[in-house]
CSV table of C-alpha atoms in Angstrom, one decimal:
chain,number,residue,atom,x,y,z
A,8,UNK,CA,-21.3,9.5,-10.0
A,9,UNK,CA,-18.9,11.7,-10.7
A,10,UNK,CA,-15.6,11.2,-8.2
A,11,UNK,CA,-12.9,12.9,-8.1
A,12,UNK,CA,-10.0,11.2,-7.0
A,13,UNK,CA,-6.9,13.2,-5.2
A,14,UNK,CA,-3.7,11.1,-4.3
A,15,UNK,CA,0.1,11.6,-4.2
A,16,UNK,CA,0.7,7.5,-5.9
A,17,UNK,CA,-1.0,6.8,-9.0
A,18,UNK,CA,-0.8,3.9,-11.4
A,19,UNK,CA,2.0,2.8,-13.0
A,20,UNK,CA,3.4,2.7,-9.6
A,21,UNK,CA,3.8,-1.2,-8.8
A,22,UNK,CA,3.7,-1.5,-4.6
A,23,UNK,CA,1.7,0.7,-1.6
A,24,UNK,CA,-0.7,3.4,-2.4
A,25,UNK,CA,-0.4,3.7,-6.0
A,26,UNK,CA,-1.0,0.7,-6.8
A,27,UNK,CA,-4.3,0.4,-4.5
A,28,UNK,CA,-5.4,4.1,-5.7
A,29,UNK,CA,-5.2,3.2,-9.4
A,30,UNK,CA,-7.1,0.0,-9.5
A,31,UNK,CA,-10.0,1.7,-7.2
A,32,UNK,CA,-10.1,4.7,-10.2
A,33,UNK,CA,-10.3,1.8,-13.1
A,34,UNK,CA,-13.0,-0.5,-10.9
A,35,UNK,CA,-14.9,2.4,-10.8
A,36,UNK,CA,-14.6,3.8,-14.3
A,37,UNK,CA,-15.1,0.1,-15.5
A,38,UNK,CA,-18.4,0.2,-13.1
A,39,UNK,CA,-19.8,3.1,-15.2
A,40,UNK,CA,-18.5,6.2,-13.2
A,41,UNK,CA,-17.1,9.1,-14.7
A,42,UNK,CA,-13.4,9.4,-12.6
A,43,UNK,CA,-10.8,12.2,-12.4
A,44,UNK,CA,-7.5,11.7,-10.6
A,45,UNK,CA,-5.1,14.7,-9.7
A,46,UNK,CA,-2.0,12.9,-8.9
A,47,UNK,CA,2.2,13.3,-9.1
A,48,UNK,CA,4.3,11.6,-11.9
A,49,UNK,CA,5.1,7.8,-11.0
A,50,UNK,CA,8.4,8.0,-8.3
A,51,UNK,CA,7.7,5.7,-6.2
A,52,UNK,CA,9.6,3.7,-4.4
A,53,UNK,CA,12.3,4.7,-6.1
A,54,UNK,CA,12.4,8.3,-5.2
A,55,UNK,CA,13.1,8.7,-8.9
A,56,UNK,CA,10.4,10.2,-11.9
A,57,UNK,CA,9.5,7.0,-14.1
A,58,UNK,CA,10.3,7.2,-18.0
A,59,UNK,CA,8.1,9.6,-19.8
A,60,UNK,CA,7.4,11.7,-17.1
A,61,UNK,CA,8.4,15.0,-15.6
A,62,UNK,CA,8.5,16.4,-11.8
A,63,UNK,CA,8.7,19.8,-13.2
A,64,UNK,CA,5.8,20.4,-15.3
A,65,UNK,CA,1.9,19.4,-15.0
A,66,UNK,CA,0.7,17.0,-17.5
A,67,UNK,CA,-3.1,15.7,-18.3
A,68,UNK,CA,-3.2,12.0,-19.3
A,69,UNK,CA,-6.5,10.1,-20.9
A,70,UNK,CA,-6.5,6.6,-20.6
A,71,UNK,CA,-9.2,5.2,-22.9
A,72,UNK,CA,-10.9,1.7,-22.4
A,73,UNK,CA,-10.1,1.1,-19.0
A,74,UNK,CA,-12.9,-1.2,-18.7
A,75,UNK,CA,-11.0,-3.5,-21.1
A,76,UNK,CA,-7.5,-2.7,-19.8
A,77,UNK,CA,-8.3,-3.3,-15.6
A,78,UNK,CA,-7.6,-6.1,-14.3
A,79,UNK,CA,-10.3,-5.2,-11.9
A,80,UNK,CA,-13.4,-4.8,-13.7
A,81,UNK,CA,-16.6,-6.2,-13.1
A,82,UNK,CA,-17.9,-9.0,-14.9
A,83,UNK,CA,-21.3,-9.4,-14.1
A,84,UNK,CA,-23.1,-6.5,-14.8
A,85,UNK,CA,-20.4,-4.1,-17.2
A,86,UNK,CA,-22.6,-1.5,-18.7
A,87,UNK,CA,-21.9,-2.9,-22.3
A,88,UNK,CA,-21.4,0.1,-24.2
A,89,UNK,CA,-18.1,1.7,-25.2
A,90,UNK,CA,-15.8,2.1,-21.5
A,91,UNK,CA,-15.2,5.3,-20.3
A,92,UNK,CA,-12.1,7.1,-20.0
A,93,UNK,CA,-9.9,7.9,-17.0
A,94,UNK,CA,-8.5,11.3,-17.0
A,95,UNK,CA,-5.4,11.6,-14.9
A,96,UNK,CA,-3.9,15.3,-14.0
A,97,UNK,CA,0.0,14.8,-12.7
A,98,UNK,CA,1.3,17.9,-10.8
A,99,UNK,CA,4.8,18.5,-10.1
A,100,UNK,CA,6.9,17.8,-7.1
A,101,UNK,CA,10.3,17.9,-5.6
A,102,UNK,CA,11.7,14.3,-5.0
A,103,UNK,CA,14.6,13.8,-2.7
A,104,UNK,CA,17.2,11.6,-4.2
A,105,UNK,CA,17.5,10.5,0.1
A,106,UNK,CA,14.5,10.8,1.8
A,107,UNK,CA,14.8,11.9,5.7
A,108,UNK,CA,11.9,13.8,8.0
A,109,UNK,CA,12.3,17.4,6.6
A,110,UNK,CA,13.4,16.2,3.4
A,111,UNK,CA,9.9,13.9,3.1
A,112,UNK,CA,7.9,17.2,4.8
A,113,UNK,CA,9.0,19.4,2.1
A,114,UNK,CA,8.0,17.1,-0.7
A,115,UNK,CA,4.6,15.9,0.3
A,116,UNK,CA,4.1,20.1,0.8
A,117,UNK,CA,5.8,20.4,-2.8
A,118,UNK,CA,3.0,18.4,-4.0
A,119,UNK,CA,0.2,19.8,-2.2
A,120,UNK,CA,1.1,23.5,-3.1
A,121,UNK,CA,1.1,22.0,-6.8
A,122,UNK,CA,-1.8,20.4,-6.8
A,123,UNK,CA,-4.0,23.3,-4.9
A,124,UNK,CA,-5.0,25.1,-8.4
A,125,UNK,CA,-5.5,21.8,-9.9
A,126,UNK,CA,-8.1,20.9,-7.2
A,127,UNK,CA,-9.6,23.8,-7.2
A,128,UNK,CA,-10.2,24.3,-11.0
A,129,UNK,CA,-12.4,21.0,-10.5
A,130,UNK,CA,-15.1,23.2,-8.4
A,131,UNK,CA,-16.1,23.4,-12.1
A,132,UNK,CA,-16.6,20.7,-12.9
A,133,UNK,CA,-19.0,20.0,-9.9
A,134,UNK,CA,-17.8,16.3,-8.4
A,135,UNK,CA,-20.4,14.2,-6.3
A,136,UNK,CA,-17.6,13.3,-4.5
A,137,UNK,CA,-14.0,14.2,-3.6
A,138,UNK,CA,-11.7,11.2,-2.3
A,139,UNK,CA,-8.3,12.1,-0.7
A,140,UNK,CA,-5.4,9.6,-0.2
A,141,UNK,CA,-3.4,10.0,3.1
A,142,UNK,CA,-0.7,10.2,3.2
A,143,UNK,CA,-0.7,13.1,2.6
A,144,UNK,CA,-2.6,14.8,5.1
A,145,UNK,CA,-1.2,17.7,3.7
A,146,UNK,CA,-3.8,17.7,0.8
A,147,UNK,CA,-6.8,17.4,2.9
A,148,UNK,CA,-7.0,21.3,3.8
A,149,UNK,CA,-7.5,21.6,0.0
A,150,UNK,CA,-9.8,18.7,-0.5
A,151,UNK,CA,-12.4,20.4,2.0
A,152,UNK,CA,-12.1,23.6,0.8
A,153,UNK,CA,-12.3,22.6,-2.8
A,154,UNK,CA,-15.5,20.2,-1.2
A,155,UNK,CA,-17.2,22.8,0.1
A,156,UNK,CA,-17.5,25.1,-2.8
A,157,UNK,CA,-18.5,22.1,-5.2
A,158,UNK,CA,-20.9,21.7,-2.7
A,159,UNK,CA,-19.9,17.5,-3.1
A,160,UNK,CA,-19.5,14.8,0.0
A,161,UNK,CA,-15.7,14.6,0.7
A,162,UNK,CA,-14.1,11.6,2.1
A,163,UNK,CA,-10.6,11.4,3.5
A,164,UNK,CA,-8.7,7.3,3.0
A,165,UNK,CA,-6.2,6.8,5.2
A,166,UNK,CA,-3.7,4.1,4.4
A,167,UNK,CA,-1.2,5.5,6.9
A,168,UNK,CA,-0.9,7.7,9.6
A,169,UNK,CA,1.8,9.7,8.6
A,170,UNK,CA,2.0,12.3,11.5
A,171,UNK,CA,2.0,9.5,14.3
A,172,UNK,CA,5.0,7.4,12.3
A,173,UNK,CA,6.6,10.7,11.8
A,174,UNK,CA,6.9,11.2,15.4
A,175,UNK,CA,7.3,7.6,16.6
A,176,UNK,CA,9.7,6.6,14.6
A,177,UNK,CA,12.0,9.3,15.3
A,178,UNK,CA,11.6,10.6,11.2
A,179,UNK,CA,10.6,14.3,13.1
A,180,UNK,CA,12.7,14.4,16.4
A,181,UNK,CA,11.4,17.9,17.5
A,182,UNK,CA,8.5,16.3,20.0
A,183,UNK,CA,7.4,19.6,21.0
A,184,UNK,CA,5.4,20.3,17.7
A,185,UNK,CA,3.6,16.9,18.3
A,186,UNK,CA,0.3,18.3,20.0
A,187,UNK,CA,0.1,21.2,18.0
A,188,UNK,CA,0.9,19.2,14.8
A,189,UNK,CA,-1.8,16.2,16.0
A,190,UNK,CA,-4.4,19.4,17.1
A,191,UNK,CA,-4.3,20.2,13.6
A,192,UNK,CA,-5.0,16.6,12.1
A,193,UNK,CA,-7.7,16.4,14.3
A,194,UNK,CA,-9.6,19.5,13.4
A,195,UNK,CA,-8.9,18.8,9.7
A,196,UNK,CA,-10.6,15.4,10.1
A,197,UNK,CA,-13.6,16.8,11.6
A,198,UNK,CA,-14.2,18.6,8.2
A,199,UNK,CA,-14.9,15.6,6.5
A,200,UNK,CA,-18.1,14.0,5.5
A,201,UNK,CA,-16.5,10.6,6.0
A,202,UNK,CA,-13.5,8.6,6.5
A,203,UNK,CA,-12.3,5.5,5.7
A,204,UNK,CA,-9.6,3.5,7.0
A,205,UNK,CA,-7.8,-0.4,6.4
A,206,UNK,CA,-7.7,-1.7,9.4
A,207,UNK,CA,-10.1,-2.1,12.6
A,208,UNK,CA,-7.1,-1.0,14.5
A,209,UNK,CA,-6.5,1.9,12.3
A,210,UNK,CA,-10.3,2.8,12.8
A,211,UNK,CA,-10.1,2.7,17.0
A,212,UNK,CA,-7.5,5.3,16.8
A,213,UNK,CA,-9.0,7.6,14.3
A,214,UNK,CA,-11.7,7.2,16.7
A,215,UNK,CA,-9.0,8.5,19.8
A,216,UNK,CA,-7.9,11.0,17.6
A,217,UNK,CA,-12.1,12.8,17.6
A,218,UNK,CA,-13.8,11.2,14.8
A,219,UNK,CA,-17.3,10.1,15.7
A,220,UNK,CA,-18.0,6.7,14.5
A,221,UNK,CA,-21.0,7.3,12.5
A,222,UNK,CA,-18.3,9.4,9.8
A,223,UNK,CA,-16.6,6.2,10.0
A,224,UNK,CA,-15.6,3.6,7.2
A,225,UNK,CA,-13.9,0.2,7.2
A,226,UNK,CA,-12.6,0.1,3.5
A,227,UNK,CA,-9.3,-2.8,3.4
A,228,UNK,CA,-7.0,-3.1,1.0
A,229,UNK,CA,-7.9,-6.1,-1.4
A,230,UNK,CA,-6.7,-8.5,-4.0
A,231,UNK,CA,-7.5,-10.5,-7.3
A,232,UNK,CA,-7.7,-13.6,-6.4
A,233,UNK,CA,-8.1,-14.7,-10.2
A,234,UNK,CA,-5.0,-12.6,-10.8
A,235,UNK,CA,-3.2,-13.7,-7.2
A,236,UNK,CA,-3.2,-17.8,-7.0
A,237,UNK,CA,-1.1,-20.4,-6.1
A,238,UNK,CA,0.1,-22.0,-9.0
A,239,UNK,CA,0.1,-25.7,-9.6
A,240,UNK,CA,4.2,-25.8,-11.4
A,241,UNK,CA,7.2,-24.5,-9.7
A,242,UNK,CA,7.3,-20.5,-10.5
A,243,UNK,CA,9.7,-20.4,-13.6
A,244,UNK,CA,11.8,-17.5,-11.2
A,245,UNK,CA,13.3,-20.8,-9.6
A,246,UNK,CA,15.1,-21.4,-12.5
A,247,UNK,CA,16.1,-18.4,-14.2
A,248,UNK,CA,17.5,-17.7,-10.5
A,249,UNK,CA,19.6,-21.3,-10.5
A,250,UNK,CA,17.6,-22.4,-7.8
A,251,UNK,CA,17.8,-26.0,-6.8
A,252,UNK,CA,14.4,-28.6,-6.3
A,253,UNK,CA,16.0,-28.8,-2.9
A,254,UNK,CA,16.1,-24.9,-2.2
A,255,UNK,CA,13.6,-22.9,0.2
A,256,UNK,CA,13.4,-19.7,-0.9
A,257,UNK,CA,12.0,-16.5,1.6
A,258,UNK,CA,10.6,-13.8,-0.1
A,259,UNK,CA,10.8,-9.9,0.6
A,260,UNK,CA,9.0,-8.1,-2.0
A,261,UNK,CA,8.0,-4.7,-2.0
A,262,UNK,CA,9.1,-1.0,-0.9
A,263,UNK,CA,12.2,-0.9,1.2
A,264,UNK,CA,11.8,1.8,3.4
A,265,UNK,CA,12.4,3.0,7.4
A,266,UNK,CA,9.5,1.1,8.4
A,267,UNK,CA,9.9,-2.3,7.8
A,268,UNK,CA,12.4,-2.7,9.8
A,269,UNK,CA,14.2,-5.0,7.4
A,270,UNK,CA,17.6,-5.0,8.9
A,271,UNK,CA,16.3,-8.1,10.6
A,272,UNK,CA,16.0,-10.3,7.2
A,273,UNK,CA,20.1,-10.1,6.4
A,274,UNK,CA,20.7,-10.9,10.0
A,275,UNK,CA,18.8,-13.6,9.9
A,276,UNK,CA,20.4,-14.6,6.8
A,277,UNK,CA,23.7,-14.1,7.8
A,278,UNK,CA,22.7,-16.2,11.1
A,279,UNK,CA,21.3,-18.9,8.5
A,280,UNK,CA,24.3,-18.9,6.0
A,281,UNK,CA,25.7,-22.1,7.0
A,282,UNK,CA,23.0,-23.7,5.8
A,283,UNK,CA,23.2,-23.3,2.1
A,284,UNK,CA,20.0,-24.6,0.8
A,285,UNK,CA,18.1,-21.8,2.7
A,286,UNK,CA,17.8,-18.6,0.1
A,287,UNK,CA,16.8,-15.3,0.5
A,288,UNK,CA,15.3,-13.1,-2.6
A,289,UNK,CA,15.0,-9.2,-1.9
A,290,UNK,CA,12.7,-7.7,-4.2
A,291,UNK,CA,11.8,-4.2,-4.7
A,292,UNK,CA,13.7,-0.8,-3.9
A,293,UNK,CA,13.0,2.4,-1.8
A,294,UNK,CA,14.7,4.9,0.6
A,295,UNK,CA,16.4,1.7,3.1
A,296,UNK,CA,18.2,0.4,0.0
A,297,UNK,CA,21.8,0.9,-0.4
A,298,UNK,CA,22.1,1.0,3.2
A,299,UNK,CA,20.9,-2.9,2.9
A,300,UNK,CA,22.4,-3.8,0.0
A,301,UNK,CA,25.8,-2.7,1.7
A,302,UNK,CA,25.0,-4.4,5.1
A,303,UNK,CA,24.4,-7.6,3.2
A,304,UNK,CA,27.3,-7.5,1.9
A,305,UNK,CA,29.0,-10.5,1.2
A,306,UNK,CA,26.2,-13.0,2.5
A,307,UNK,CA,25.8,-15.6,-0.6
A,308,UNK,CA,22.8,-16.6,0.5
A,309,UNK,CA,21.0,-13.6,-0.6
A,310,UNK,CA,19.8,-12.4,-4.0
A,311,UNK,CA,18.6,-8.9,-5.1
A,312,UNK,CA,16.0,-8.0,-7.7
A,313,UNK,CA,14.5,-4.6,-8.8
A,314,UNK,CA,10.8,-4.6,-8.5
A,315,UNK,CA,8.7,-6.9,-11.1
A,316,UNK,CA,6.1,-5.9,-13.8
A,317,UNK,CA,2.4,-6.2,-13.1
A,318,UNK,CA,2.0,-9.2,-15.6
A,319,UNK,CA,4.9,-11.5,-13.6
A,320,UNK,CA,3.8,-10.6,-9.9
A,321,UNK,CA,2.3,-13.6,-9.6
A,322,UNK,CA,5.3,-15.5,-10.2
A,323,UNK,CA,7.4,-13.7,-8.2
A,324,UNK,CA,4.9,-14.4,-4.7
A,325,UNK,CA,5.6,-18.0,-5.8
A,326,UNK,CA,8.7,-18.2,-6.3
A,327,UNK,CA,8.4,-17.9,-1.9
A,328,UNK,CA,8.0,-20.9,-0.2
A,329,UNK,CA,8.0,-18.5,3.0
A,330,UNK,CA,7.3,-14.8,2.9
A,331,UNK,CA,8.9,-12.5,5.3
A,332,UNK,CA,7.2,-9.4,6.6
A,333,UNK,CA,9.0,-7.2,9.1
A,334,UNK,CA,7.6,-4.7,10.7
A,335,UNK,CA,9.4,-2.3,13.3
A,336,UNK,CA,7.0,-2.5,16.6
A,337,UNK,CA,6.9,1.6,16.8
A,338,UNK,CA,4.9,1.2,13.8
A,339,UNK,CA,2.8,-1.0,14.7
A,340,UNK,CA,-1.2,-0.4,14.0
A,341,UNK,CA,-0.3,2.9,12.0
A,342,UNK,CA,0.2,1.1,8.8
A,343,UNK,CA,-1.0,-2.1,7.5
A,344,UNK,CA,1.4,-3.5,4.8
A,345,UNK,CA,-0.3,-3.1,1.7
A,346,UNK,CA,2.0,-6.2,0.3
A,347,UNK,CA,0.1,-9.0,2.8
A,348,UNK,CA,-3.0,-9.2,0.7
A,349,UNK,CA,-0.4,-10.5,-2.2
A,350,UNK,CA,0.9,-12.7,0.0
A,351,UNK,CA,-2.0,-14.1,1.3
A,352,UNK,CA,-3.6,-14.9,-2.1
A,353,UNK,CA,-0.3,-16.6,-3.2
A,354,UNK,CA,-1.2,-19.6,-0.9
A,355,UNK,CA,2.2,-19.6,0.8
A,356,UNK,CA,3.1,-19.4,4.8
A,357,UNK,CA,4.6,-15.8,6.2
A,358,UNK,CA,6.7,-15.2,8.8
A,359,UNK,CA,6.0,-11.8,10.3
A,360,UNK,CA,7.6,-9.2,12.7
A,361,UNK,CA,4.4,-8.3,15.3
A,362,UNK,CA,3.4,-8.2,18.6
A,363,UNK,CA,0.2,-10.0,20.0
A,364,UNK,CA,-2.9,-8.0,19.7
A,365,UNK,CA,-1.8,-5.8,16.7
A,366,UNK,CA,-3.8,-5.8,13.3
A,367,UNK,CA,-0.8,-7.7,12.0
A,368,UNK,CA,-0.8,-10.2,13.8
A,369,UNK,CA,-4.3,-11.1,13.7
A,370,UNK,CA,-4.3,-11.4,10.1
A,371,UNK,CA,-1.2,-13.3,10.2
A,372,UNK,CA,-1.8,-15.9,13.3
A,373,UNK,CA,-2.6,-19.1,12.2
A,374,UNK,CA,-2.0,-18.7,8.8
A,375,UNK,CA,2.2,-17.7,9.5
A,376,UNK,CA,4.5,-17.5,12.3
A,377,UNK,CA,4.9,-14.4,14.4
A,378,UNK,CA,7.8,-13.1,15.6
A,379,UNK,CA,8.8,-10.2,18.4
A,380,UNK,CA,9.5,-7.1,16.4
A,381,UNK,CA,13.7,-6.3,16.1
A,382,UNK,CA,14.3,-10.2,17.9
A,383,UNK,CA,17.0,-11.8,15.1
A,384,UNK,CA,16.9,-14.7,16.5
A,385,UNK,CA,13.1,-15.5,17.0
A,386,UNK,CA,13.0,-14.5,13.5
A,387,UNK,CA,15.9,-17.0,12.0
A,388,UNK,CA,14.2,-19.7,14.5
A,389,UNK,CA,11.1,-19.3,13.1
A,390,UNK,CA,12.5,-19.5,9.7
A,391,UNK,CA,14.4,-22.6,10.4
A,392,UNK,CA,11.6,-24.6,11.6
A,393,UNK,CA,9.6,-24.1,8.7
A,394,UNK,CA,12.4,-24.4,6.0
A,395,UNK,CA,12.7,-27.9,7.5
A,396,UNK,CA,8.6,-28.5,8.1
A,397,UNK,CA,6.8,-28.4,4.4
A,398,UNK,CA,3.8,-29.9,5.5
A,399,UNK,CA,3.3,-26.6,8.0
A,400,UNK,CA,4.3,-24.7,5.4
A,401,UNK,CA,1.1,-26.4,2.7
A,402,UNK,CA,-1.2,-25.6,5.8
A,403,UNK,CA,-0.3,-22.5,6.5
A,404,UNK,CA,0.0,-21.2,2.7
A,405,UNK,CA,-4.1,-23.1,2.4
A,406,UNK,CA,-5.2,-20.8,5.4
A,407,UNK,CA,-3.5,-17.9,4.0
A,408,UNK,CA,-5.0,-18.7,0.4
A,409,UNK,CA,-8.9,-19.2,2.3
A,410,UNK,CA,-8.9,-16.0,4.3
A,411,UNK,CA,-7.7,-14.1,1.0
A,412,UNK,CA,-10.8,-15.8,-0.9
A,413,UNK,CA,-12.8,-14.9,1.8
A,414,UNK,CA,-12.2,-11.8,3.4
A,415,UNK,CA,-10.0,-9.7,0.3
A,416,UNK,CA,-11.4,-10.6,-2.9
A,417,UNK,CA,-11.5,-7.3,-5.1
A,418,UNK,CA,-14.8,-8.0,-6.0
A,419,UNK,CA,-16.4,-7.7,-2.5
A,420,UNK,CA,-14.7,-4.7,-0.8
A,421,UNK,CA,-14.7,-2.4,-4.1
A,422,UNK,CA,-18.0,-3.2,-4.5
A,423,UNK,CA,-19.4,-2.5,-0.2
A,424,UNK,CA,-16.9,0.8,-1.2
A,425,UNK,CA,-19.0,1.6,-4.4
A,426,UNK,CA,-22.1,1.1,-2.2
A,427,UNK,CA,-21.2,3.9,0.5
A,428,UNK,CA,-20.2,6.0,-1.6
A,429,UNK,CA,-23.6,5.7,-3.6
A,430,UNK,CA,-25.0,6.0,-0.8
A,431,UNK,CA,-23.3,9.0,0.5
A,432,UNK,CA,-23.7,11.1,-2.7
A,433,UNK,CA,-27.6,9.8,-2.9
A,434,UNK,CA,-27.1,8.2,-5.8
A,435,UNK,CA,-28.6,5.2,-4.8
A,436,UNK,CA,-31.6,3.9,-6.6
């Protein structure tokens, strides 16, 4: 096939979207596809352009043997010859150095007003298939058009519904544009030949929202479990941090942003600081930053690190003996985070912020410890009991580690993917 991929977050972007959208482009170049990606420069999530690149100026990149270079590429049956190339087209964008509603409107519609002559000029080159990442939705007026005069199957991914957050978490106040904003998502959807969602949660409301079920597609977010593991040796992070044999350490890794809710991890520590072998690690960056960095202020139970490189990720998950996922409950069931399939593979227990019934939940129950969304102290409670209960924690981590094995291997739900999309474009044999 030929598949032309069209998303904001592009590899080497290291958490959410990006990384998810870049390692679907190489399994599929590695799986004998010819792949095109129209993308922005790497910002993400530090709301800042990554070394090399410009958010000024379009750019065309060609990364050769990708079949050798993916971490993600099939092993059974690789085609054997030389790999094909990935062609990546980055557009420009505006980036605000603080991301708030308008400010985040206006640069997603920077990027789709770049990217529309870029999409367009690939009429040409006549795609079997157009995929577009959402967020953002504003791209998808584009994708149909531009799918409807290569005469090619489009299908819309959502890994976020970015209009229903917008509202319900306040990011947009003005409520009055709601129904005319949601009337529009809903007509745009209807365009599209299918779409695919992460979450069976996320696929009931696209189903509220007018989609009939048979455009429908259950496509989760996945993991390597050869590349995600528990390791058998304490992760050498312990000890370049000064971390004590006696220390239990609870991770947050990933993108710091308004929906996490992540005020709730430096309360908790605070509420936790008297006892001194309990340590927090905050990893990663993103809009929420400085104003947790300066409400943590003082805690010296708390460590910060910038966000890891690709080849030590697996380290860093476990370096946790707990993970911590927050989650604010407005945003429940519009996002799944993309970090749990990480955290699930690295064999250790998570403590999460979700309320019964949620997609969350689900996924986390039995293999974690739940907490009400925005209650401190359930949270620290529930951290406290399993700082000071390590078998739990072993269990917990082994159910975590099975269900990854099981239900996210890479493998599997790339390949099902691969399979619809053959079989959309009738190129099945």
């Amino acid at each position: 096939m030929r598949v032309l991929l069209y998303s904001l977050n592009f590899n080497p972007e290291l958490t959410g979207i990006g990384k998810y959208s870049g390692e679907m482009a190489e399994w599929l170049v590695s799986s004998g596809h010819d792949v095109r990606v129209i993308s922005a420069p790497p910002y993400y999530p530090q709301w800042q352009v990554g070394k090399g690149y410009s958010a000024y100026l379009y750019k065309k990149e060609v990364i050769t043997d990708v079949a050798s270079k993916a971490s993600l590429s099939k092993k059974e049956d690789n085609l054997g010859g030389e790999s094909g190339d990935l062609v990546v087209f980055r557009c420009p964008l505006w980036i605000p150095s603080r991301p708030t509603g308008l400010k985040r409107i206006l640069h997603l519609a920077s990027f789709a007003f770049s990217s529309f002559p870029v999409v367009l000029a690939h009429v040409l080159w006549r795609p079997d298939v157009l995929i577009v990442i959402e967020p953002p939705l504003f791209c998808s007026p584009t994708a149909v058009l531009s799918g409807y005069w290569a005469r090619c199957k489009t299908l819309l991914h959502v890994q976020d519904f970015e209009v229903d957050a917008a509202f319900e978490l306040g990011l947009i106040p003005n409520h009055y544009a709601r129904s005319v904003v949601l009337a529009m998502e809903r007509w745009i959807m209807r365009r599209f030949d299918k779409i695919s969602t992460i979450s069976g949660r996320m696929l009931q409301r696209l189903k509220i929202k007018g989609v009939d079920e048979d455009k429908l597609l259950f496509f989760p977010n996945w993991v390597s479990t050869a590349l995600i593991y528990p390791m058998d040796n304490p992760s050498p992070f312990r000890a370049e941090l000064g971390f004590s044999d006696d220390d239990v350490v609870l991770l947050y890794s990933g993108n710091m942003g308004q929906k996490q809710g992540l005020e709730v991890i430096v309360e908790a520590a605070r509420l936790l600081e008297p006892h001194t072998h309990v340590r927090f690690v905050m990893c990663g960056q993103g809009a929420a930053y400085e104003t947790l960095y300066t409400m943590a202020a003082g805690l010296q139970n708390m460590i910060w690190l910038p966000l890891q490189p690709l080849e030590r990720l697996n380290e860093l998950l476990n370096l946790a003996d707990i993970h911590l996922l927050p989650q604010k409950a407005d945003a429940a069931d519009l996002v799944m985070p993309s970090k749990l399939t990480g955290i699930l593979a690295s064999g250790r227990a998570v403590i999460a912020t979700a309320s019964k019934g949620t997609e969350v939940w689900s996924v986390v129950d039995g293999r974690g410890i739940n907490t009400p969304p925005g209650d401190v102290e359930a949270f620290a409670e529930a951290i406290y009991a399993l700082v000071n209960d390590p078998d739990e924690r072993r269990r917990l981590g082994k159910q975590a580690r099975r269900y990854a094995e099981e239900k996210l291997g890479a493998e599997a739900v790339l390949g099902q993917f691969e399979h619809e999309l053959l079989q959309i474009t009738g190129s099945l044999e």
